[in-house]
Every structure is written in structure tokens, then in C-alpha cells.
Amino acid sequence: MSENSTDISPNPYDDPSIPYVEPPENPLFQKSLEMMKQDKIFRNLNVNLSVISVAGGLIVLSIIAAMWLYEKRLVNRVSLRLAAVISLVDILTGIAVIEYSTYVARDTLKCTFIAWAMSFCPQLYLFLTVMIAFNLQ
């Protein structure tokens, strides 16, 4: 029995006698997809909350500046000056977190700044908060 060359399908998956079976799920790929979704959620959360934090710090600094313009002796208190510096550190931390969330890993000066800010700012924030506590005793 000779077969005509037109009867042979070029695609072996077109054979109706072979039932279609779904390929097995790759658990590593599913886990990678979940991790990518979580990374995107965390990145968006970091950026959005940091923007709110920077805005709050700017509001505090603008209120202190308005107080200084209105009456300079109102701002002449150590605890208020420390609160202003804490707001400044909060702004710097927010900017560093935004840069960290959107950064593509490369060995640059930006990478060094992010690493410095992410390690130094929380320690400075804690130090300034302790100084306010000692000042108010």
C-alpha cells in the first residue's frame, strides 16, 4: 500500500487518533510567577507609601518654616528643631526607598547612595528620637 505524500500531515500533533493531553504544570514556573507578582506589589507599595512619607515630611517642614516666618522665637526650641531634622531624614529615607524600589542593579554612585541611605537614615532617625526624649526629660 503506497501512501500519497499529500495524505501525510506535516504536523504530528494533527493526528486525530492521539488524544490531546495537557502538559504538566511546572511548579517552579508557577512559583516564579507568584514571586514576580509579589515583587510588583511590594514595589508599588514601597513607592506609594514613600511618596506619602515624603509629602508628610514636606508638610512638617513647611509648617515649621511658616512658624519661623510668623514668629522666630516659636521655633527656637531644641525639640522642634530636632523634629524638623527628623522630617528631613524622613524625606531622605523616602527618596532612598523610592530609588531602591525602582533601581536596576548596577555598580554606580546611585547604588552607593541607596546603600548608604538605607543603612544610615534609620540609625539617624533613632538617634534623633532618643535626643528628643532626653531633651523632654
mmCIF file of N, CA and C in Angstrom:
data_model
loop_
_atom_site.group_PDB
_atom_site.id
_atom_site.type_symbol
_atom_site.label_atom_id
_atom_site.label_comp_id
_atom_site.label_asym_id
_atom_site.label_seq_id
_atom_site.Cartn_x
_atom_site.Cartn_y
_atom_site.Cartn_z
ATOM 1 N N MET A 1 0.830 -1.146 0.000
ATOM 2 C CA MET A 1 0.000 0.000 0.000
ATOM 3 C C MET A 1 0.891 1.230 0.000
ATOM 4 N N SER A 2 0.726 2.001 -0.973
ATOM 5 C CA SER A 2 1.539 3.200 -1.063
ATOM 6 C C SER A 2 0.740 4.399 -0.548
ATOM 7 N N GLU A 3 1.471 5.212 0.133
ATOM 8 C CA GLU A 3 0.834 6.412 0.687
ATOM 9 C C GLU A 3 1.158 7.597 -0.200
ATOM 10 N N ASN A 4 0.185 8.386 -0.370
ATOM 11 C CA ASN A 4 0.369 9.593 -1.140
ATOM 12 C C ASN A 4 1.034 10.627 -0.230
ATOM 13 N N SER A 5 1.932 11.394 -0.755
ATOM 14 C CA SER A 5 2.642 12.374 0.066
ATOM 15 C C SER A 5 1.713 13.479 0.552
ATOM 16 N N THR A 6 0.561 13.646 -0.078
ATOM 17 C CA THR A 6 -0.374 14.675 0.376
ATOM 18 C C THR A 6 -1.201 14.204 1.559
ATOM 19 N N ASP A 7 -1.230 12.899 1.840
ATOM 20 C CA ASP A 7 -2.009 12.376 2.964
ATOM 21 C C ASP A 7 -1.276 12.536 4.292
ATOM 22 N N ILE A 8 -0.001 12.732 4.268
ATOM 23 C CA ILE A 8 0.787 12.841 5.498
ATOM 24 C C ILE A 8 0.787 14.302 5.944
ATOM 25 N N SER A 9 0.345 14.482 7.167
ATOM 26 C CA SER A 9 0.293 15.840 7.708
ATOM 27 C C SER A 9 1.690 16.251 8.161
ATOM 28 N N PRO A 10 2.088 17.496 7.915
ATOM 29 C CA PRO A 10 3.413 17.928 8.353
ATOM 30 C C PRO A 10 3.490 18.087 9.876
ATOM 31 N N ASN A 11 2.342 18.223 10.520
ATOM 32 C CA ASN A 11 2.326 18.396 11.967
ATOM 33 C C ASN A 11 1.920 17.081 12.623
ATOM 34 N N PRO A 12 2.784 16.451 13.419
ATOM 35 C CA PRO A 12 2.428 15.166 14.030
ATOM 36 C C PRO A 12 1.326 15.312 15.075
ATOM 37 N N TYR A 13 1.050 16.509 15.532
ATOM 38 C CA TYR A 13 0.021 16.699 16.555
ATOM 39 C C TYR A 13 -1.381 16.782 15.958
ATOM 40 N N ASP A 14 -1.483 16.759 14.652
ATOM 41 C CA ASP A 14 -2.784 16.799 13.991
ATOM 42 C C ASP A 14 -3.425 15.421 13.875
ATOM 43 N N ASP A 15 -2.761 14.393 14.314
ATOM 44 C CA ASP A 15 -3.293 13.038 14.203
ATOM 45 C C ASP A 15 -4.487 12.884 15.147
ATOM 46 N N PRO A 16 -5.692 12.638 14.632
ATOM 47 C CA PRO A 16 -6.873 12.538 15.499
ATOM 48 C C PRO A 16 -6.900 11.275 16.354
ATOM 49 N N SER A 17 -6.091 10.286 16.042
ATOM 50 C CA SER A 17 -6.103 9.059 16.840
ATOM 51 C C SER A 17 -5.340 9.217 18.154
ATOM 52 N N ILE A 18 -4.542 10.268 18.277
ATOM 53 C CA ILE A 18 -3.794 10.516 19.516
ATOM 54 C C ILE A 18 -4.554 11.571 20.317
ATOM 55 N N PRO A 19 -5.004 11.219 21.520
ATOM 56 C CA PRO A 19 -5.764 12.193 22.311
ATOM 57 C C PRO A 19 -4.850 13.307 22.841
ATOM 58 N N TYR A 20 -5.438 14.468 22.958
ATOM 59 C CA TYR A 20 -4.681 15.623 23.461
ATOM 60 C C TYR A 20 -4.578 15.535 24.986
ATOM 61 N N VAL A 21 -3.379 15.738 25.484
ATOM 62 C CA VAL A 21 -3.140 15.727 26.927
ATOM 63 C C VAL A 21 -2.490 17.060 27.284
ATOM 64 N N GLU A 22 -3.032 17.702 28.320
ATOM 65 C CA GLU A 22 -2.450 18.970 28.782
ATOM 66 C C GLU A 22 -1.037 18.729 29.290
ATOM 67 N N PRO A 23 -0.123 19.640 28.993
ATOM 68 C CA PRO A 23 1.229 19.475 29.545
ATOM 69 C C PRO A 23 1.193 19.667 31.065
ATOM 70 N N PRO A 24 2.074 18.999 31.756
ATOM 71 C CA PRO A 24 2.062 19.129 33.217
ATOM 72 C C PRO A 24 2.471 20.539 33.643
ATOM 73 N N GLU A 25 1.926 20.967 34.762
ATOM 74 C CA GLU A 25 2.271 22.277 35.307
ATOM 75 C C GLU A 25 3.678 22.229 35.885
ATOM 76 N N ASN A 26 4.433 23.261 35.617
ATOM 77 C CA ASN A 26 5.780 23.363 36.167
ATOM 78 C C ASN A 26 5.688 24.145 37.476
ATOM 79 N N PRO A 27 5.902 23.493 38.625
ATOM 80 C CA PRO A 27 5.756 24.209 39.897
ATOM 81 C C PRO A 27 6.778 25.329 40.069
ATOM 82 N N LEU A 28 7.956 25.168 39.474
ATOM 83 C CA LEU A 28 8.957 26.224 39.594
ATOM 84 C C LEU A 28 8.524 27.471 38.828
ATOM 85 N N PHE A 29 7.893 27.257 37.670
ATOM 86 C CA PHE A 29 7.416 28.396 36.895
ATOM 87 C C PHE A 29 6.268 29.098 37.613
ATOM 88 N N GLN A 30 5.363 28.310 38.208
ATOM 89 C CA GLN A 30 4.251 28.914 38.948
ATOM 90 C C GLN A 30 4.765 29.712 40.137
ATOM 91 N N LYS A 31 5.786 29.182 40.805
ATOM 92 C CA LYS A 31 6.365 29.897 41.942
ATOM 93 C C LYS A 31 7.043 31.182 41.472
ATOM 94 N N SER A 32 7.698 31.130 40.309
ATOM 95 C CA SER A 32 8.333 32.332 39.766
ATOM 96 C C SER A 32 7.295 33.394 39.432
ATOM 97 N N LEU A 33 6.161 32.971 38.879
ATOM 98 C CA LEU A 33 5.096 33.926 38.578
ATOM 99 C C LEU A 33 4.562 34.572 39.849
ATOM 100 N N GLU A 34 4.365 33.770 40.892
ATOM 101 C CA GLU A 34 3.888 34.313 42.164
ATOM 102 C C GLU A 34 4.894 35.298 42.743
ATOM 103 N N MET A 35 6.178 34.959 42.654
ATOM 104 C CA MET A 35 7.202 35.860 43.184
ATOM 105 C C MET A 35 7.249 37.161 42.386
ATOM 106 N N MET A 36 7.068 37.084 41.067
ATOM 107 C CA MET A 36 7.060 38.298 40.255
ATOM 108 C C MET A 36 5.872 39.182 40.611
ATOM 109 N N LYS A 37 4.712 38.566 40.852
ATOM 110 C CA LYS A 37 3.538 39.342 41.253
ATOM 111 C C LYS A 37 3.759 39.988 42.618
ATOM 112 N N GLN A 38 4.334 39.223 43.558
ATOM 113 C CA GLN A 38 4.604 39.772 44.886
ATOM 114 C C GLN A 38 5.621 40.902 44.815
ATOM 115 N N ASP A 39 6.652 40.743 43.994
ATOM 116 C CA ASP A 39 7.648 41.813 43.836
ATOM 117 C C ASP A 39 7.008 43.084 43.297
ATOM 118 N N LYS A 40 6.107 42.928 42.337
ATOM 119 C CA LYS A 40 5.434 44.103 41.784
ATOM 120 C C LYS A 40 4.556 44.771 42.839
ATOM 121 N N ILE A 41 3.854 43.973 43.635
ATOM 122 C CA ILE A 41 3.014 44.530 44.701
ATOM 123 C C ILE A 41 3.873 45.256 45.720
ATOM 124 N N PHE A 42 4.973 44.639 46.156
ATOM 125 C CA PHE A 42 5.847 45.271 47.145
ATOM 126 C C PHE A 42 6.489 46.540 46.589
ATOM 127 N N ARG A 43 6.878 46.517 45.326
ATOM 128 C CA ARG A 43 7.480 47.694 44.710
ATOM 129 C C ARG A 43 6.478 48.850 44.678
ATOM 130 N N ASN A 44 5.253 48.557 44.245
ATOM 131 C CA ASN A 44 4.229 49.599 44.209
ATOM 132 C C ASN A 44 3.899 50.104 45.607
ATOM 133 N N LEU A 45 3.846 49.193 46.572
ATOM 134 C CA LEU A 45 3.573 49.582 47.956
ATOM 135 C C LEU A 45 4.687 50.466 48.492
ATOM 136 N N ASN A 46 5.936 50.086 48.241
ATOM 137 C CA ASN A 46 7.074 50.903 48.685
ATOM 138 C C ASN A 46 7.033 52.297 48.079
ATOM 139 N N VAL A 47 6.791 52.374 46.791
ATOM 140 C CA VAL A 47 6.794 53.678 46.122
ATOM 141 C C VAL A 47 5.649 54.544 46.629
ATOM 142 N N ASN A 48 4.446 53.987 46.693
ATOM 143 C CA ASN A 48 3.290 54.791 47.106
ATOM 144 C C ASN A 48 3.404 55.259 48.553
ATOM 145 N N LEU A 49 3.811 54.377 49.457
ATOM 146 C CA LEU A 49 3.936 54.780 50.856
ATOM 147 C C LEU A 49 5.096 55.746 51.057
ATOM 148 N N SER A 50 6.150 55.601 50.282
ATOM 149 C CA SER A 50 7.277 56.532 50.396
ATOM 150 C C SER A 50 6.902 57.919 49.890
ATOM 151 N N VAL A 51 6.092 57.979 48.854
ATOM 152 C CA VAL A 51 5.621 59.280 48.365
ATOM 153 C C VAL A 51 4.784 59.967 49.444
ATOM 154 N N ILE A 52 3.929 59.199 50.116
ATOM 155 C CA ILE A 52 3.135 59.761 51.215
ATOM 156 C C ILE A 52 4.048 60.225 52.342
ATOM 157 N N SER A 53 5.075 59.452 52.646
ATOM 158 C CA SER A 53 6.018 59.819 53.704
ATOM 159 C C SER A 53 6.778 61.094 53.363
ATOM 160 N N VAL A 54 7.234 61.205 52.121
ATOM 161 C CA VAL A 54 7.941 62.416 51.689
ATOM 162 C C VAL A 54 7.000 63.619 51.755
ATOM 163 N N ALA A 55 5.758 63.432 51.336
ATOM 164 C CA ALA A 55 4.789 64.533 51.395
ATOM 165 C C ALA A 55 4.543 64.960 52.841
ATOM 166 N N GLY A 56 4.442 63.991 53.751
ATOM 167 C CA GLY A 56 4.265 64.328 55.165
ATOM 168 C C GLY A 56 5.450 65.088 55.724
ATOM 169 N N GLY A 57 6.655 64.665 55.363
ATOM 170 C CA GLY A 57 7.852 65.373 55.810
ATOM 171 C C GLY A 57 7.912 66.792 55.283
ATOM 172 N N LEU A 58 7.516 66.966 54.028
ATOM 173 C CA LEU A 58 7.494 68.318 53.449
ATOM 174 C C LEU A 58 6.444 69.201 54.125
ATOM 175 N N ILE A 59 5.316 68.609 54.491
ATOM 176 C CA ILE A 59 4.283 69.376 55.200
ATOM 177 C C ILE A 59 4.793 69.838 56.553
ATOM 178 N N VAL A 60 5.462 68.933 57.287
ATOM 179 C CA VAL A 60 6.006 69.308 58.598
ATOM 180 C C VAL A 60 7.034 70.420 58.445
ATOM 181 N N LEU A 61 7.930 70.286 57.481
ATOM 182 C CA LEU A 61 8.941 71.330 57.277
ATOM 183 C C LEU A 61 8.316 72.659 56.857
ATOM 184 N N SER A 62 7.277 72.601 56.043
ATOM 185 C CA SER A 62 6.631 73.858 55.638
ATOM 186 C C SER A 62 5.889 74.504 56.806
ATOM 187 N N ILE A 63 5.309 73.713 57.702
ATOM 188 C CA ILE A 63 4.659 74.278 58.892
ATOM 189 C C ILE A 63 5.694 74.927 59.799
ATOM 190 N N ILE A 64 6.825 74.266 59.984
ATOM 191 C CA ILE A 64 7.885 74.844 60.820
ATOM 192 C C ILE A 64 8.432 76.115 60.173
ATOM 193 N N ALA A 65 8.564 76.122 58.853
ATOM 194 C CA ALA A 65 9.027 77.336 58.159
ATOM 195 C C ALA A 65 8.009 78.466 58.300
ATOM 196 N N ALA A 66 6.719 78.137 58.228
ATOM 197 C CA ALA A 66 5.686 79.164 58.405
ATOM 198 C C ALA A 66 5.712 79.714 59.831
ATOM 199 N N MET A 67 5.938 78.829 60.804
ATOM 200 C CA MET A 67 6.058 79.292 62.194
ATOM 201 C C MET A 67 7.258 80.220 62.336
ATOM 202 N N TRP A 68 8.353 79.889 61.668
ATOM 203 C CA TRP A 68 9.563 80.713 61.745
ATOM 204 C C TRP A 68 9.324 82.083 61.117
ATOM 205 N N LEU A 69 8.590 82.098 60.003
ATOM 206 C CA LEU A 69 8.282 83.375 59.360
ATOM 207 C C LEU A 69 7.322 84.214 60.206
ATOM 208 N N TYR A 70 6.414 83.548 60.901
ATOM 209 C CA TYR A 70 5.436 84.265 61.719
ATOM 210 C C TYR A 70 6.071 84.822 62.987
ATOM 211 N N GLU A 71 6.767 83.960 63.717
ATOM 212 C CA GLU A 71 7.396 84.369 64.986
ATOM 213 C C GLU A 71 8.622 83.492 65.198
ATOM 214 N N LYS A 72 9.809 84.072 65.101
ATOM 215 C CA LYS A 72 11.054 83.302 65.159
ATOM 216 C C LYS A 72 11.264 82.640 66.516
ATOM 217 N N ARG A 73 10.770 83.224 67.570
ATOM 218 C CA ARG A 73 11.013 82.636 68.895
ATOM 219 C C ARG A 73 10.203 81.351 69.103
ATOM 220 N N LEU A 74 9.139 81.135 68.309
ATOM 221 C CA LEU A 74 8.355 79.902 68.423
ATOM 222 C C LEU A 74 9.170 78.680 67.996
ATOM 223 N N VAL A 75 10.083 78.884 67.076
ATOM 224 C CA VAL A 75 10.869 77.776 66.538
ATOM 225 C C VAL A 75 12.178 77.609 67.302
ATOM 226 N N ASN A 76 12.449 78.509 68.220
ATOM 227 C CA ASN A 76 13.710 78.470 68.960
ATOM 228 C C ASN A 76 13.614 77.485 70.124
ATOM 229 N N ARG A 77 13.281 76.241 69.794
ATOM 230 C CA ARG A 77 13.220 75.176 70.789
ATOM 231 C C ARG A 77 13.959 73.974 70.224
ATOM 232 N N VAL A 78 14.706 73.307 71.083
ATOM 233 C CA VAL A 78 15.529 72.183 70.619
ATOM 234 C C VAL A 78 14.656 71.055 70.086
ATOM 235 N N SER A 79 13.578 70.736 70.789
ATOM 236 C CA SER A 79 12.739 69.617 70.351
ATOM 237 C C SER A 79 12.097 69.899 68.991
ATOM 238 N N LEU A 80 11.740 71.137 68.727
ATOM 239 C CA LEU A 80 11.153 71.477 67.433
ATOM 240 C C LEU A 80 12.199 71.415 66.318
ATOM 241 N N ARG A 81 13.408 71.843 66.628
ATOM 242 C CA ARG A 81 14.485 71.729 65.629
ATOM 243 C C ARG A 81 14.812 70.260 65.350
ATOM 244 N N LEU A 82 14.801 69.441 66.400
ATOM 245 C CA LEU A 82 15.039 68.007 66.198
ATOM 246 C C LEU A 82 13.909 67.383 65.378
ATOM 247 N N ALA A 83 12.675 67.810 65.609
ATOM 248 C CA ALA A 83 11.553 67.307 64.808
ATOM 249 C C ALA A 83 11.715 67.703 63.341
ATOM 250 N N ALA A 84 12.244 68.894 63.096
ATOM 251 C CA ALA A 84 12.488 69.318 61.710
ATOM 252 C C ALA A 84 13.558 68.452 61.056
ATOM 253 N N VAL A 85 14.607 68.141 61.808
ATOM 254 C CA VAL A 85 15.667 67.291 61.248
ATOM 255 C C VAL A 85 15.135 65.877 61.018
ATOM 256 N N ILE A 86 14.268 65.388 61.924
ATOM 257 C CA ILE A 86 13.656 64.068 61.720
ATOM 258 C C ILE A 86 12.820 64.079 60.441
ATOM 259 N N SER A 87 12.095 65.148 60.187
ATOM 260 C CA SER A 87 11.318 65.246 58.945
ATOM 261 C C SER A 87 12.231 65.250 57.725
ATOM 262 N N LEU A 88 13.357 65.926 57.836
ATOM 263 C CA LEU A 88 14.325 65.938 56.738
ATOM 264 C C LEU A 88 14.888 64.532 56.490
ATOM 265 N N VAL A 89 15.197 63.826 57.574
ATOM 266 C CA VAL A 89 15.692 62.447 57.445
ATOM 267 C C VAL A 89 14.604 61.557 56.854
ATOM 268 N N ASP A 90 13.351 61.795 57.232
ATOM 269 C CA ASP A 90 12.241 61.023 56.685
ATOM 270 C C ASP A 90 12.103 61.256 55.179
ATOM 271 N N ILE A 91 12.294 62.484 54.748
ATOM 272 C CA ILE A 91 12.264 62.785 53.307
ATOM 273 C C ILE A 91 13.397 62.055 52.590
ATOM 274 N N LEU A 92 14.585 62.090 53.158
ATOM 275 C CA LEU A 92 15.737 61.406 52.560
ATOM 276 C C LEU A 92 15.510 59.895 52.511
ATOM 277 N N THR A 93 14.936 59.338 53.584
ATOM 278 C CA THR A 93 14.643 57.905 53.604
ATOM 279 C C THR A 93 13.606 57.548 52.546
ATOM 280 N N GLY A 94 12.570 58.362 52.416
ATOM 281 C CA GLY A 94 11.547 58.106 51.401
ATOM 282 C C GLY A 94 12.116 58.125 49.998
ATOM 283 N N ILE A 95 12.986 59.085 49.731
ATOM 284 C CA ILE A 95 13.628 59.155 48.409
ATOM 285 C C ILE A 95 14.503 57.925 48.177
ATOM 286 N N ALA A 96 15.225 57.500 49.212
ATOM 287 C CA ALA A 96 16.084 56.318 49.078
ATOM 288 C C ALA A 96 15.260 55.060 48.827
ATOM 289 N N VAL A 97 14.118 54.928 49.498
ATOM 290 C CA VAL A 97 13.269 53.746 49.292
ATOM 291 C C VAL A 97 12.668 53.757 47.887
ATOM 292 N N ILE A 98 12.274 54.922 47.405
ATOM 293 C CA ILE A 98 11.755 55.010 46.031
ATOM 294 C C ILE A 98 12.846 54.623 45.034
ATOM 295 N N GLU A 99 14.047 55.144 45.237
ATOM 296 C CA GLU A 99 15.159 54.797 44.343
ATOM 297 C C GLU A 99 15.486 53.308 44.432
ATOM 298 N N TYR A 100 15.436 52.745 45.641
ATOM 299 C CA TYR A 100 15.712 51.321 45.821
ATOM 300 C C TYR A 100 14.667 50.471 45.107
ATOM 301 N N SER A 101 13.406 50.883 45.181
ATOM 302 C CA SER A 101 12.328 50.103 44.569
ATOM 303 C C SER A 101 12.385 50.126 43.050
ATOM 304 N N THR A 102 12.908 51.196 42.480
ATOM 305 C CA THR A 102 12.930 51.320 41.019
ATOM 306 C C THR A 102 14.320 51.112 40.431
ATOM 307 N N TYR A 103 15.281 50.702 41.237
ATOM 308 C CA TYR A 103 16.674 50.620 40.799
ATOM 309 C C TYR A 103 16.947 49.314 40.074
ATOM 310 N N VAL A 104 17.679 49.402 38.988
ATOM 311 C CA VAL A 104 18.183 48.230 38.278
ATOM 312 C C VAL A 104 19.630 48.051 38.723
ATOM 313 N N ALA A 105 19.953 46.872 39.213
ATOM 314 C CA ALA A 105 21.249 46.636 39.855
ATOM 315 C C ALA A 105 22.425 46.892 38.916
ATOM 316 N N ARG A 106 23.229 47.856 39.293
ATOM 317 C CA ARG A 106 24.492 48.179 38.629
ATOM 318 C C ARG A 106 25.402 48.787 39.671
ATOM 319 N N ASP A 107 26.687 48.697 39.462
ATOM 320 C CA ASP A 107 27.645 49.255 40.411
ATOM 321 C C ASP A 107 27.902 50.713 40.039
ATOM 322 N N THR A 108 27.068 51.603 40.589
ATOM 323 C CA THR A 108 27.184 53.024 40.285
ATOM 324 C C THR A 108 27.174 53.822 41.578
ATOM 325 N N LEU A 109 27.329 55.115 41.448
ATOM 326 C CA LEU A 109 27.253 56.011 42.600
ATOM 327 C C LEU A 109 25.847 56.002 43.191
ATOM 328 N N LYS A 110 24.848 55.834 42.352
ATOM 329 C CA LYS A 110 23.466 55.751 42.829
ATOM 330 C C LYS A 110 23.287 54.544 43.742
ATOM 331 N N CYS A 111 23.896 53.427 43.391
ATOM 332 C CA CYS A 111 23.841 52.224 44.228
ATOM 333 C C CYS A 111 24.482 52.489 45.580
ATOM 334 N N THR A 112 25.607 53.184 45.584
ATOM 335 C CA THR A 112 26.295 53.511 46.834
ATOM 336 C C THR A 112 25.441 54.433 47.694
ATOM 337 N N PHE A 113 24.793 55.425 47.077
ATOM 338 C CA PHE A 113 23.922 56.330 47.823
ATOM 339 C C PHE A 113 22.756 55.577 48.444
ATOM 340 N N ILE A 114 22.136 54.684 47.677
ATOM 341 C CA ILE A 114 20.998 53.922 48.190
ATOM 342 C C ILE A 114 21.427 53.067 49.374
ATOM 343 N N ALA A 115 22.563 52.391 49.247
ATOM 344 C CA ALA A 115 23.051 51.553 50.350
ATOM 345 C C ALA A 115 23.362 52.398 51.580
ATOM 346 N N TRP A 116 24.009 53.543 51.373
ATOM 347 C CA TRP A 116 24.323 54.426 52.500
ATOM 348 C C TRP A 116 23.048 54.931 53.164
ATOM 349 N N ALA A 117 22.105 55.400 52.366
ATOM 350 C CA ALA A 117 20.881 55.976 52.922
ATOM 351 C C ALA A 117 20.035 54.921 53.625
ATOM 352 N N MET A 118 19.970 53.718 53.068
ATOM 353 C CA MET A 118 19.157 52.668 53.680
ATOM 354 C C MET A 118 19.745 52.183 54.998
ATOM 355 N N SER A 119 21.041 52.349 55.197
ATOM 356 C CA SER A 119 21.638 51.930 56.468
ATOM 357 C C SER A 119 21.800 53.093 57.444
ATOM 358 N N PHE A 120 22.069 54.297 56.947
ATOM 359 C CA PHE A 120 22.343 55.434 57.828
ATOM 360 C C PHE A 120 21.074 56.119 58.335
ATOM 361 N N CYS A 121 20.086 56.294 57.475
ATOM 362 C CA CYS A 121 18.894 57.065 57.846
ATOM 363 C C CYS A 121 18.101 56.461 59.010
ATOM 364 N N PRO A 122 17.858 55.152 59.056
ATOM 365 C CA PRO A 122 17.143 54.625 60.231
ATOM 366 C C PRO A 122 17.917 54.828 61.536
ATOM 367 N N GLN A 123 19.240 54.726 61.473
ATOM 368 C CA GLN A 123 20.039 54.952 62.683
ATOM 369 C C GLN A 123 19.984 56.414 63.103
ATOM 370 N N LEU A 124 20.052 57.337 62.152
ATOM 371 C CA LEU A 124 19.955 58.759 62.469
ATOM 372 C C LEU A 124 18.567 59.096 63.003
ATOM 373 N N TYR A 125 17.539 58.505 62.431
ATOM 374 C CA TYR A 125 16.169 58.709 62.899
ATOM 375 C C TYR A 125 16.037 58.268 64.355
ATOM 376 N N LEU A 126 16.573 57.106 64.674
ATOM 377 C CA LEU A 126 16.531 56.608 66.051
ATOM 378 C C LEU A 126 17.318 57.516 66.984
ATOM 379 N N PHE A 127 18.498 57.940 66.575
ATOM 380 C CA PHE A 127 19.323 58.828 67.392
ATOM 381 C C PHE A 127 18.593 60.136 67.681
ATOM 382 N N LEU A 128 17.984 60.733 66.677
ATOM 383 C CA LEU A 128 17.277 61.995 66.870
ATOM 384 C C LEU A 128 16.047 61.824 67.761
ATOM 385 N N THR A 129 15.358 60.704 67.642
ATOM 386 C CA THR A 129 14.208 60.441 68.507
ATOM 387 C C THR A 129 14.643 60.291 69.955
ATOM 388 N N VAL A 130 15.758 59.625 70.187
ATOM 389 C CA VAL A 130 16.297 59.496 71.549
ATOM 390 C C VAL A 130 16.714 60.864 72.077
ATOM 391 N N MET A 131 17.268 61.709 71.218
ATOM 392 C CA MET A 131 17.646 63.063 71.653
ATOM 393 C C MET A 131 16.420 63.882 72.062
ATOM 394 N N ILE A 132 15.306 63.711 71.361
ATOM 395 C CA ILE A 132 14.073 64.393 71.771
ATOM 396 C C ILE A 132 13.623 63.882 73.132
ATOM 397 N N ALA A 133 13.709 62.572 73.338
ATOM 398 C CA ALA A 133 13.306 62.008 74.633
ATOM 399 C C ALA A 133 14.183 62.545 75.756
ATOM 400 N N PHE A 134 15.489 62.628 75.542
ATOM 401 C CA PHE A 134 16.380 63.186 76.571
ATOM 402 C C PHE A 134 16.105 64.674 76.790
ATOM 403 N N ASN A 135 15.796 65.388 75.736
ATOM 404 C CA ASN A 135 15.528 66.817 75.859
ATOM 405 C C ASN A 135 14.245 67.079 76.649
ATOM 406 N N LEU A 136 13.255 66.237 76.491
ATOM 407 C CA LEU A 136 11.971 66.448 77.159
ATOM 408 C C LEU A 136 11.946 65.927 78.590
ATOM 409 N N GLN A 137 13.006 65.297 79.051
ATOM 410 C CA GLN A 137 13.039 64.794 80.433
ATOM 411 C C GLN A 137 13.191 65.904 81.411
#
